[in-house]
Short mmCIF file of C-alpha atoms and ligand atoms in Angstrom, two decimals:
data_model
loop_
_atom_site.label_atom_id
_atom_site.label_comp_id
_atom_site.label_asym_id
_atom_site.label_seq_id
_atom_site.Cartn_x
_atom_site.Cartn_y
_atom_site.Cartn_z
CA MET C 1 0.10 -0.03 0.01
CA SER C 2 1.25 3.52 -0.85
CA PHE C 3 0.23 6.96 0.24
CA ALA C 4 -1.08 7.67 -3.35
CA GLU C 5 -3.78 5.03 -2.82
CA LEU C 6 -5.10 6.75 0.28
CA GLY C 7 -6.90 9.50 -1.44
CA LEU C 8 -4.56 12.10 -0.11
CA SER C 9 -4.20 15.56 -1.90
CA GLU C 10 -1.23 16.21 -3.99
CA LYS C 11 0.16 18.76 -1.56
CA VAL C 12 0.04 16.46 1.22
CA GLN C 13 1.58 13.59 -0.59
CA GLN C 14 4.51 15.75 -1.40
CA ALA C 15 4.91 16.77 2.03
CA VAL C 16 4.90 13.27 3.21
CA ALA C 17 7.41 12.25 0.45
CA ALA C 18 9.56 15.10 1.61
CA SER C 19 9.32 13.64 5.32
CA GLY C 20 10.99 10.42 3.84
CA TYR C 21 7.91 8.22 4.52
CA THR C 22 7.44 5.71 1.72
CA GLU C 23 4.64 3.61 3.19
CA PRO C 24 1.64 4.22 5.49
CA THR C 25 1.72 2.51 8.77
CA PRO C 26 -1.26 0.19 9.47
CA ILE C 27 -3.37 2.83 11.47
CA GLN C 28 -2.72 5.36 8.66
CA ALA C 29 -3.71 2.83 5.88
CA GLN C 30 -6.73 1.85 7.69
CA ALA C 31 -7.95 5.14 9.07
CA ILE C 32 -7.16 7.77 6.37
CA PRO C 33 -9.65 6.85 3.54
CA HIS C 34 -12.42 6.85 6.16
CA VAL C 35 -11.55 10.10 7.48
CA LEU C 36 -11.59 11.51 3.86
CA ALA C 37 -14.93 9.91 3.46
CA ARG C 38 -16.14 11.96 6.31
CA ARG C 39 -16.62 9.12 8.45
CA ASP C 40 -16.31 9.08 12.25
CA VAL C 41 -13.40 6.90 13.48
CA LEU C 42 -12.82 5.28 16.67
CA GLY C 43 -8.92 4.48 16.57
CA ILE C 44 -7.48 2.07 19.11
CA ALA C 45 -3.73 2.71 18.82
CA GLN C 46 -0.82 3.89 20.99
CA THR C 47 1.71 6.28 20.29
CA GLY C 48 4.51 5.24 18.08
CA THR C 49 2.09 3.63 15.54
CA GLY C 50 1.78 6.75 13.46
CA LYS C 51 -1.54 7.67 14.68
CA THR C 52 -0.82 11.44 14.71
CA ALA C 53 -0.31 11.43 10.96
CA ALA C 54 -3.24 9.12 10.77
CA PHE C 55 -5.65 12.21 11.42
CA THR C 56 -3.37 15.19 10.42
CA LEU C 57 -2.77 14.04 7.00
CA PRO C 58 -6.31 13.69 5.97
CA MET C 59 -7.37 16.77 7.96
CA LEU C 60 -4.97 18.81 5.74
CA THR C 61 -6.49 17.40 2.63
CA LEU C 62 -10.05 18.22 3.81
CA LEU C 63 -9.05 21.73 4.77
CA GLU C 64 -7.83 22.52 1.58
CA SER C 65 -11.37 23.72 0.55
CA GLY C 66 -13.14 26.38 2.49
CA ARG C 67 -11.56 28.87 4.69
CA ALA C 68 -11.43 29.95 8.31
CA ARG C 69 -13.81 32.62 9.81
CA ALA C 70 -12.97 35.20 12.74
CA ARG C 71 -13.06 33.43 16.09
CA MET C 72 -14.52 30.28 14.65
CA PRO C 73 -12.01 27.57 14.23
CA ARG C 74 -12.67 24.92 11.60
CA THR C 75 -11.10 21.83 13.45
CA LEU C 76 -10.45 21.20 16.89
CA ILE C 77 -7.96 18.68 18.24
CA LEU C 78 -7.87 17.83 21.97
CA GLU C 79 -4.82 16.50 23.63
CA PRO C 80 -4.25 15.46 27.33
CA THR C 81 -0.90 17.43 27.76
CA ARG C 82 0.98 20.31 26.52
CA GLU C 83 3.70 18.37 24.91
CA LEU C 84 1.30 16.17 22.87
CA ALA C 85 -0.34 19.30 21.73
CA ALA C 86 3.11 20.76 20.69
CA GLN C 87 3.82 17.60 18.86
CA VAL C 88 0.63 17.72 16.94
CA GLU C 89 1.41 21.32 16.00
CA GLU C 90 4.86 20.00 14.75
CA ASN C 91 2.99 17.51 12.55
CA PHE C 92 0.93 20.45 10.99
CA ASP C 93 4.23 22.46 10.52
CA ARG C 94 5.73 19.54 8.79
CA TYR C 95 2.99 17.94 6.58
CA GLY C 96 1.38 21.30 6.15
CA ALA C 97 4.40 23.00 4.53
CA ASN C 98 2.64 23.28 1.02
CA HIS C 99 -0.47 24.75 2.68
CA LYS C 100 -1.31 28.21 3.94
CA LEU C 101 -3.36 27.11 6.89
CA SER C 102 -3.40 28.81 10.22
CA VAL C 103 -2.91 26.63 13.21
CA ALA C 104 -3.28 27.73 16.93
CA LEU C 105 -2.17 26.00 20.02
CA LEU C 106 -4.09 26.53 23.34
CA ILE C 107 -1.96 25.25 26.14
CA GLY C 108 -1.06 26.21 29.64
CA GLY C 109 2.27 28.08 30.11
CA VAL C 110 1.78 30.12 27.06
CA SER C 111 0.40 33.57 27.16
CA PHE C 112 -3.13 34.24 26.10
CA GLY C 113 -2.46 37.38 24.05
CA ASP C 114 -0.91 35.97 20.86
CA GLN C 115 -3.32 33.09 20.79
CA ASP C 116 -6.37 35.53 21.18
CA ALA C 117 -5.16 37.48 18.30
CA LYS C 118 -4.75 34.42 16.13
CA ILE C 119 -8.02 33.02 16.95
CA THR C 120 -9.59 36.52 16.41
CA ARG C 121 -8.18 36.34 12.76
CA GLY C 122 -9.51 32.93 12.23
CA VAL C 123 -7.84 29.49 12.35
CA ASP C 124 -8.18 26.33 10.53
CA VAL C 125 -6.89 24.10 13.20
CA LEU C 126 -7.06 24.60 16.91
CA ILE C 127 -5.00 22.27 19.11
CA ALA C 128 -5.80 22.58 22.74
CA THR C 129 -5.65 21.10 26.13
CA PRO C 130 -9.19 20.85 27.50
CA GLY C 131 -8.72 23.16 30.56
CA ARG C 132 -6.99 25.81 28.51
CA LEU C 133 -9.63 25.72 25.81
CA LEU C 134 -12.50 26.21 28.41
CA ASP C 135 -10.66 29.25 29.65
CA HIS C 136 -10.48 30.84 26.22
CA PHE C 137 -14.11 29.98 25.74
CA GLU C 138 -15.23 31.33 28.83
CA ARG C 139 -13.32 34.77 28.29
CA GLY C 140 -15.67 35.15 25.06
CA LYS C 141 -12.78 35.02 22.53
CA LEU C 142 -13.76 31.73 20.78
CA LEU C 143 -16.80 30.30 19.28
CA LEU C 144 -16.91 26.54 18.63
CA THR C 145 -19.99 26.50 16.53
CA GLY C 146 -18.07 26.38 13.28
CA VAL C 147 -16.11 23.20 14.15
CA GLU C 148 -16.52 20.75 11.19
CA LEU C 149 -14.16 18.19 12.62
CA LEU C 150 -13.11 17.14 16.17
CA VAL C 151 -10.27 14.97 17.25
CA ILE C 152 -10.18 13.46 20.75
CA ASP C 153 -6.66 12.16 21.07
CA GLU C 154 -5.31 9.99 23.85
CA ALA C 155 -8.87 9.46 25.55
CA ASP C 156 -7.76 6.96 28.09
CA ARG C 157 -5.00 9.54 29.16
CA MET C 158 -7.68 12.23 29.44
CA LEU C 159 -9.61 9.86 31.67
CA ASP C 160 -6.50 9.18 34.13
CA MET C 161 -6.02 12.85 34.33
CA GLY C 162 -9.71 13.70 35.15
CA PHE C 163 -10.44 15.59 31.95
CA ILE C 164 -13.46 13.84 31.08
CA PRO C 165 -16.16 16.25 32.41
CA ASP C 166 -14.18 19.22 30.65
CA ILE C 167 -14.36 16.96 27.35
CA GLU C 168 -18.16 16.37 27.83
CA ARG C 169 -18.64 20.16 28.16
CA ILE C 170 -16.52 20.92 24.95
CA VAL C 171 -18.47 18.25 23.08
CA LYS C 172 -21.75 20.11 23.80
CA LEU C 173 -20.23 23.25 22.43
CA VAL C 174 -19.31 21.89 18.98
CA PRO C 175 -22.01 21.23 16.37
CA PHE C 176 -23.86 17.89 16.48
CA THR C 177 -23.11 17.47 12.85
CA ARG C 178 -19.41 17.43 13.07
CA GLN C 179 -17.13 14.62 12.13
CA THR C 180 -15.37 13.09 15.13
CA LEU C 181 -12.19 11.10 15.33
CA PHE C 182 -11.57 9.51 18.82
CA PHE C 183 -8.29 7.83 19.65
CA SER C 184 -7.42 5.80 22.70
CA ALA C 185 -4.61 3.30 23.38
CA THR C 186 -7.05 1.30 25.46
CA MET C 187 -10.90 0.90 25.92
CA PRO C 188 -11.85 0.70 29.52
CA PRO C 189 -15.76 0.91 29.97
CA GLU C 190 -15.64 4.57 30.72
CA ILE C 191 -13.89 5.26 27.55
CA GLN C 192 -16.30 2.81 25.49
CA ARG C 193 -19.05 5.02 27.11
CA LEU C 194 -17.81 8.15 25.74
CA ALA C 195 -17.00 6.90 22.48
CA ASP C 196 -20.58 5.55 22.13
CA ALA C 197 -21.77 9.06 23.10
CA PHE C 198 -19.57 11.15 20.90
CA LEU C 199 -19.35 9.10 17.74
CA HIS C 200 -21.93 8.33 15.11
CA ASN C 201 -21.74 5.02 13.49
CA PRO C 202 -18.09 5.00 13.51
CA VAL C 203 -15.58 2.86 11.64
CA LYS C 204 -13.35 0.94 14.32
CA VAL C 205 -9.79 0.88 13.42
CA GLU C 206 -7.38 -1.09 15.92
CA VAL C 207 -3.73 -1.81 15.62
CA ALA C 208 -1.75 -4.18 17.79
CA ARG C 209 -0.27 -2.82 20.95
CA ALA C 210 3.51 -2.28 20.69
CA ALA C 211 4.23 -4.21 23.71
CA SER C 212 2.05 -7.21 22.81
CA THR C 213 3.92 -7.63 19.53
CA ALA C 214 7.54 -6.24 20.36
CA THR C 215 9.16 -9.45 20.93
CA THR C 216 12.48 -7.60 20.76
CA ILE C 217 12.14 -6.40 24.42
CA THR C 218 13.84 -8.27 27.04
CA GLN C 219 11.82 -7.67 30.30
CA ARG C 220 13.26 -8.47 33.60
CA LEU C 221 12.13 -7.96 37.18
CA VAL C 222 14.69 -7.07 39.93
CA ALA C 223 13.89 -7.79 43.60
CA THR C 224 14.81 -4.84 45.79
CA GLY C 225 14.50 -3.73 49.36
CA SER C 226 11.54 -1.80 50.69
CA GLN C 227 13.51 1.26 51.80
CA ASP C 228 13.63 4.25 49.12
CA TYR C 229 17.53 4.48 49.35
CA GLU C 230 17.76 0.61 48.64
CA LYS C 231 15.88 1.32 45.56
CA ARG C 232 17.86 4.38 44.34
CA GLU C 233 20.81 2.10 44.92
CA THR C 234 19.40 -0.97 42.98
CA LEU C 235 18.75 1.48 40.16
CA ARG C 236 22.12 3.03 40.05
CA GLU C 237 23.66 -0.35 39.95
CA LEU C 238 21.39 -1.46 37.04
CA ILE C 239 22.17 1.62 35.10
CA ARG C 240 25.94 1.23 35.67
CA GLY C 241 25.89 -2.42 34.80
CA ALA C 242 23.43 -2.33 31.86
CA THR C 243 24.25 -3.83 28.59
CA ASP C 244 24.33 -1.79 25.38
CA LEU C 245 22.78 1.17 27.28
CA LYS C 246 22.31 4.24 25.07
CA ASN C 247 19.68 6.27 26.70
CA ALA C 248 16.88 5.28 29.22
CA ILE C 249 13.67 6.38 30.80
CA VAL C 250 13.15 5.78 34.40
CA PHE C 251 9.57 5.81 35.32
CA CYS C 252 8.32 6.63 38.75
CA ASN C 253 4.66 6.50 39.85
CA ARG C 254 4.54 9.74 41.47
CA LYS C 255 5.82 13.12 40.44
CA ARG C 256 7.27 13.83 43.74
CA ASP C 257 9.46 10.67 43.45
CA VAL C 258 10.55 11.96 39.97
CA ALA C 259 12.08 15.03 41.48
CA VAL C 260 13.84 13.17 44.16
CA LEU C 261 15.14 10.48 42.15
CA HIS C 262 16.22 13.25 39.48
CA ARG C 263 18.21 14.98 42.19
CA SER C 264 19.74 11.80 43.76
CA LEU C 265 20.88 10.57 40.31
CA GLN C 266 22.50 13.89 39.51
CA LYS C 267 24.26 13.99 42.90
CA HIS C 268 25.54 10.47 42.03
CA GLY C 269 27.11 11.95 38.82
CA PHE C 270 24.58 10.77 36.31
CA ASN C 271 23.66 13.17 33.23
CA VAL C 272 19.98 13.14 33.95
CA ALA C 273 16.87 15.15 33.18
CA ALA C 274 13.53 15.11 34.70
CA LEU C 275 9.91 15.35 33.26
CA HIS C 276 6.92 15.74 35.57
CA GLY C 277 3.73 17.58 35.57
CA ASP C 278 4.83 20.41 38.08
CA MET C 279 7.73 21.58 35.73
CA ASP C 280 6.94 24.67 33.62
CA GLN C 281 6.52 24.34 29.99
CA ARG C 282 10.14 25.62 29.18
CA ALA C 283 11.85 23.17 31.54
CA ARG C 284 9.76 20.35 30.07
CA MET C 285 10.58 21.20 26.53
CA ALA C 286 14.28 21.63 27.61
CA ALA C 287 14.26 18.19 29.20
CA LEU C 288 12.75 16.57 26.15
CA ASP C 289 14.95 18.33 23.71
CA GLY C 290 18.09 17.22 25.71
CA PHE C 291 16.87 13.65 25.92
CA ARG C 292 15.79 13.49 22.20
CA SER C 293 19.37 15.02 21.10
CA GLY C 294 21.22 12.66 23.16
CA ASP C 295 22.76 15.48 25.35
CA THR C 296 21.02 13.97 28.39
CA PRO C 297 20.82 10.29 27.84
CA LEU C 298 18.63 9.63 31.18
CA LEU C 299 15.21 11.12 31.64
CA VAL C 300 13.27 10.26 34.83
CA ALA C 301 9.57 10.83 34.12
CA SER C 302 6.12 10.25 35.55
CA ASP C 303 3.54 8.03 33.40
CA VAL C 304 1.34 11.26 32.80
CA ALA C 305 4.31 13.47 31.51
CA ALA C 306 5.76 10.84 29.30
CA ARG C 307 2.63 9.40 27.74
CA GLY C 308 2.20 9.72 24.12
CA LEU C 309 5.55 11.50 23.81
CA ASP C 310 7.35 10.75 20.58
CA ILE C 311 10.72 9.66 21.74
CA PRO C 312 12.55 7.37 19.45
CA ALA C 313 14.94 4.67 20.05
CA VAL C 314 15.16 4.36 23.80
CA SER C 315 17.52 1.50 24.49
CA HIS C 316 16.43 0.92 28.20
CA VAL C 317 13.27 1.33 30.30
CA PHE C 318 13.69 1.33 34.10
CA ASN C 319 10.59 0.84 36.11
CA TYR C 320 11.58 2.41 39.45
CA ASP C 321 8.17 1.65 40.68
CA VAL C 322 5.87 -1.11 39.67
CA PRO C 323 3.04 0.64 37.99
CA HIS C 324 -0.20 0.65 39.80
CA HIS C 325 -2.28 0.19 36.38
CA ALA C 326 -0.86 -2.73 34.57
CA GLU C 327 -1.73 -0.78 31.33
CA ASP C 328 0.87 1.74 32.32
CA TYR C 329 3.42 -1.01 32.28
CA VAL C 330 2.58 -1.72 28.67
CA HIS C 331 2.95 1.81 27.80
CA ARG C 332 6.20 2.31 29.63
CA ILE C 333 8.03 -0.66 28.21
CA GLY C 334 6.67 0.21 24.79
CA ARG C 335 9.15 3.05 24.77
CA THR C 336 11.93 0.56 23.98
CA GLY C 337 12.23 -2.20 21.31
CA ARG C 338 10.66 -0.16 18.68
CA ALA C 339 10.69 -0.96 14.96
CA GLY C 340 12.53 -4.33 15.49
CA ARG C 341 15.29 -2.60 17.64
CA THR C 342 16.31 -4.56 20.71
CA GLY C 343 15.35 -3.06 24.00
CA TYR C 344 15.51 -3.82 27.74
CA SER C 345 13.11 -3.13 30.47
CA PHE C 346 13.94 -3.62 34.30
CA THR C 347 11.25 -3.33 36.85
CA LEU C 348 12.19 -2.93 40.58
CA VAL C 349 10.02 -4.94 42.79
CA ARG C 350 9.87 -4.40 46.43
CA PRO C 351 7.66 -6.33 48.99
CA GLY C 352 4.10 -5.07 48.99
CA ASP C 353 4.27 -4.82 44.90
CA GLU C 354 3.07 -8.44 44.36
CA LYS C 355 -0.31 -7.75 43.54
CA SER C 356 0.41 -4.95 40.94
CA LEU C 357 3.03 -7.40 39.40
CA ALA C 358 0.30 -10.19 39.23
CA ALA C 359 -1.99 -7.75 37.37
CA ILE C 360 0.82 -6.83 34.95
CA GLU C 361 1.61 -10.51 34.26
CA LYS C 362 -1.94 -11.18 33.59
CA LEU C 363 -2.27 -8.45 31.15
CA ILE C 364 0.63 -9.24 29.18
CA GLY C 365 -0.19 -12.90 29.36
CA GLN C 366 3.17 -14.34 30.46
CA PRO C 367 5.32 -14.25 33.56
CA ILE C 368 8.30 -11.90 33.56
CA GLU C 369 11.64 -13.22 34.50
CA TRP C 370 13.67 -12.29 37.43
CA GLU C 371 17.13 -11.03 37.12
CA GLY C 372 18.78 -12.75 40.16
CA PRO C 373 16.57 -14.14 43.09
CA SER C 374 12.86 -13.46 43.05
CA LEU C 375 11.30 -11.17 45.77
CA ALA C 376 10.48 -14.43 47.59
CA GLU C 377 13.97 -15.81 47.39
CA ARG C 378 15.61 -12.72 48.44
CA PRO C 379 16.69 -12.91 52.16
CA PRO C 380 14.78 -10.62 54.20
CA SER C 381 17.94 -9.13 55.77
CA ALA C 382 19.36 -8.28 52.33
CA GLY C 383 19.51 -4.66 52.54
CA LYS C 384 22.08 -4.42 49.86
CA THR C 385 21.54 -5.39 46.36
CA SER C 386 25.07 -6.38 45.52
CA ALA C 387 25.54 -9.59 47.58
CA ARG C 388 22.33 -10.70 46.10
CA ARG C 389 23.15 -9.90 42.61
CA GLY C 390 26.46 -11.34 42.98
CA ARG C 391 25.12 -14.81 44.01
CA GLY C 392 22.34 -14.53 41.68
CA GLY C 393 25.11 -14.82 38.85
CA SER C 394 23.44 -12.16 36.70
CA GLU C 395 25.19 -11.49 33.33
CA ARG C 396 26.23 -8.05 34.75
CA SER C 397 27.92 -9.36 38.00
CA ARG C 398 29.78 -11.84 35.82
CA GLY C 399 31.15 -8.98 33.75
CA GLY C 400 28.78 -9.33 30.62
CA LYS C 401 29.00 -7.04 27.71
CA GLY C 402 28.86 -3.38 28.93
CA SER C 403 29.54 -4.34 32.45
CA VAL C 404 32.46 -2.22 33.70
CA ARG C 405 32.97 -3.71 37.20
CA THR C 406 31.46 -6.14 39.40
CA THR C 407 28.44 -5.00 41.28
CA GLU C 408 29.96 -6.05 44.56
CA GLU C 409 32.79 -3.57 44.10
CA ALA C 410 30.20 -0.88 43.24
CA THR C 411 28.19 -1.43 46.30
CA VAL C 412 31.05 -1.58 48.44
CA GLN C 413 32.37 1.57 47.25
CA ASP C 414 28.79 3.26 47.28
CA ILE C 415 28.76 2.26 51.10
CA GLU C 416 32.12 3.71 51.70
CA VAL C 417 31.56 6.93 50.18
CA ARG C 418 28.26 7.23 51.89
CA GLU C 419 29.60 6.50 55.27
CA GLU C 420 32.85 8.60 54.84
CA LYS C 421 30.89 11.67 54.40
CA ALA C 422 28.87 12.93 57.27
CA PRO C 423 25.90 14.94 55.98
CA ARG C 424 26.61 18.66 56.00
CA ARG C 425 24.28 21.04 57.68
CA ASP C 426 24.37 23.71 55.38
CA ARG C 427 23.05 21.54 52.40
CA ALA C 428 19.30 21.14 51.91
CA PRO C 429 18.47 17.45 52.57
CA GLU C 430 16.94 15.62 49.60
CA ARG C 431 13.19 15.67 50.18
CA ALA C 432 11.91 12.36 51.10
CA PRO C 433 8.48 10.95 51.21
CA GLN C 434 6.69 11.85 54.18
CA ARG C 435 6.65 8.32 55.76
CA ASP C 436 10.36 8.17 55.70
CA ARG C 437 10.70 11.63 57.17
CA ASP C 438 8.17 10.79 59.96
CA ARG C 439 10.22 7.58 60.75
CA GLY C 440 13.36 9.59 61.13
CA ARG C 441 15.68 8.30 58.69
CA SER C 442 19.14 7.04 59.69
CA ARG C 443 22.16 8.52 57.75
CA ARG C 444 22.40 5.40 55.76
CA ASP C 445 18.98 5.94 54.49
CA GLN C 446 19.97 9.07 52.75
CA ASP C 447 21.72 9.56 49.53
CA THR C 448 24.91 11.39 49.76
CA ASP C 449 24.90 14.93 48.38
CA GLU C 450 28.06 14.38 46.57
CA PRO C 451 28.64 12.70 43.45
CA VAL C 452 30.25 9.30 43.97
CA VAL C 453 33.62 10.37 42.74
CA GLY C 454 35.31 7.12 43.47
CA LEU C 455 33.19 5.48 40.74
CA GLY C 456 33.60 8.18 38.32
CA ASP C 457 35.71 6.14 35.97
CA HIS C 458 33.34 3.23 35.94
CA VAL C 459 30.29 5.17 34.62
CA PRO C 460 30.10 5.21 30.99
CA ALA C 461 31.51 8.53 29.87
CA PHE C 462 28.41 9.77 27.93
CA LEU C 463 26.33 9.44 30.86
CA LEU C 464 28.54 11.99 32.78
CA ARG C 465 28.80 14.65 29.97
CA PRO C 466 27.44 17.83 31.27
CA ALA C 467 24.15 18.77 30.04
CA PRO C 468 24.39 22.00 27.99
CA VAL C 469 22.50 24.80 29.66
CA LYS C 470 20.14 26.77 27.16
CA LYS C 471 20.15 30.52 27.58
CA PRO C 472 16.58 31.55 27.93
CA LYS C 473 15.43 33.48 24.88
P1 AMP D 501 3.08 8.82 16.49
O1 AMP D 501 2.36 7.47 16.72
O2 AMP D 501 1.96 9.72 15.72
O3 AMP D 501 3.43 9.40 17.69
O4 AMP D 501 4.23 8.58 15.39
C1 AMP D 501 5.30 7.96 15.86
C2 AMP D 501 6.57 8.33 14.81
O5 AMP D 501 6.31 7.50 13.61
C3 AMP D 501 6.67 9.75 14.73
O6 AMP D 501 8.15 9.97 14.82
C4 AMP D 501 6.40 9.76 13.15
O7 AMP D 501 7.09 10.93 12.47
C5 AMP D 501 6.64 8.53 12.61
N1 AMP D 501 5.76 8.20 11.32
C6 AMP D 501 4.56 8.54 11.14
N2 AMP D 501 4.12 8.06 10.14
C7 AMP D 501 5.13 7.27 9.48
C8 AMP D 501 5.26 6.57 8.26
N3 AMP D 501 4.33 6.40 7.49
N4 AMP D 501 6.54 5.92 8.23
C9 AMP D 501 7.41 5.96 8.91
N5 AMP D 501 7.37 6.65 10.18
C10 AMP D 501 6.24 7.37 10.41
#
């Protein structure tokens, strides 16, 4: 199947060819002809499948006839996060290179003024996060009665983020006769209910989940102690000993932990960025740019912040926490092993995680292998991961490819550094979860504030490259 067979306009086909794409992906091949035929589409696909172009390309073709009117956007795309919205805008810039369309982005963290002026002039495509769109609407600057086509993207993520009431409100503001394209990676009952309510006689297009087909991902579980410092230590050990590590995303369940872990890894000399919902727009974009370009090969992220982002070619995923929702595991590991490349995912499991783990194994339909002893086999007193993994005879502890030293050495030196350095009063302590603070942590429970200089030589050099600091514009 070629793009020429899908019914896209000449201009769009030229832009696609200029992007270097020769063949439509399955979601594009299945969805585009229906979108062009003005049908409603229910697309079940996750990011990485080419789903963005599955709606942007036919939209560009459809928008070639007709023109925008003041304050009345012709099409509306709803995205759960600012980054996703920005990514869709980039798609229009790229594929719409031969068009003279006006595209506006309504997202938090960007000033109202410019966007207001654009909308007042009239836009063909409005890309928005739900809250910000309603803010504009309530200010009386925007009319949604001219919307011919509505895209609701990443609907399951909208549900997770509590945006469904906003979406329901917005849908009531656009004409009933509109065309609707609805995309979701999963179809829990609440999302099915919305799809039934918003779509009229839709064509259902479904593509396989990346994780269910990506056999190129080596998935492993790693038993760890229940203390946060033990988890951080296990993680450092995994990163340092990882085979073929080029870049990695470390996922945490909570944004608070993203910040704590980010600081901890930095203190230990890793070249790492963070991505979580509390960061401002510029910091999030800078973190993503650094990761995409390879300047910062490690990214600590929360599910919400990272969902749907187009981050190609990640060699490793580390689940610092077992995700509470099994679906998130599928999304997380889907970040690696793309397009036939090999990828690795390591999930830290501590006592108490058994239920979440069982749900994941049920969802993916297979047990995940342990790296070293399982949680049940791990001696309860084993506070240190080194002895455990040393005995477990993992590839890393035997000095496998990419392994730079034994994990025993690493941990012994980690402990030495930690215990040599008394915590300094003038440094702000790393913010720890409340329960640790309440418990009154011992000194050993804390990460040291200093980089682990004694280990510097052992960390792959590219992980230690300083991240360039971008000057604010
Ligand atoms: P998405 O699922 O929309 O996040 O897209 C994932 C990635 O696939 C993006 O980097 C797109 O640029 C890329 N992509 C989209 N369509 C194609 C195609 N037909 N062939 C190759 N790559 C594509």
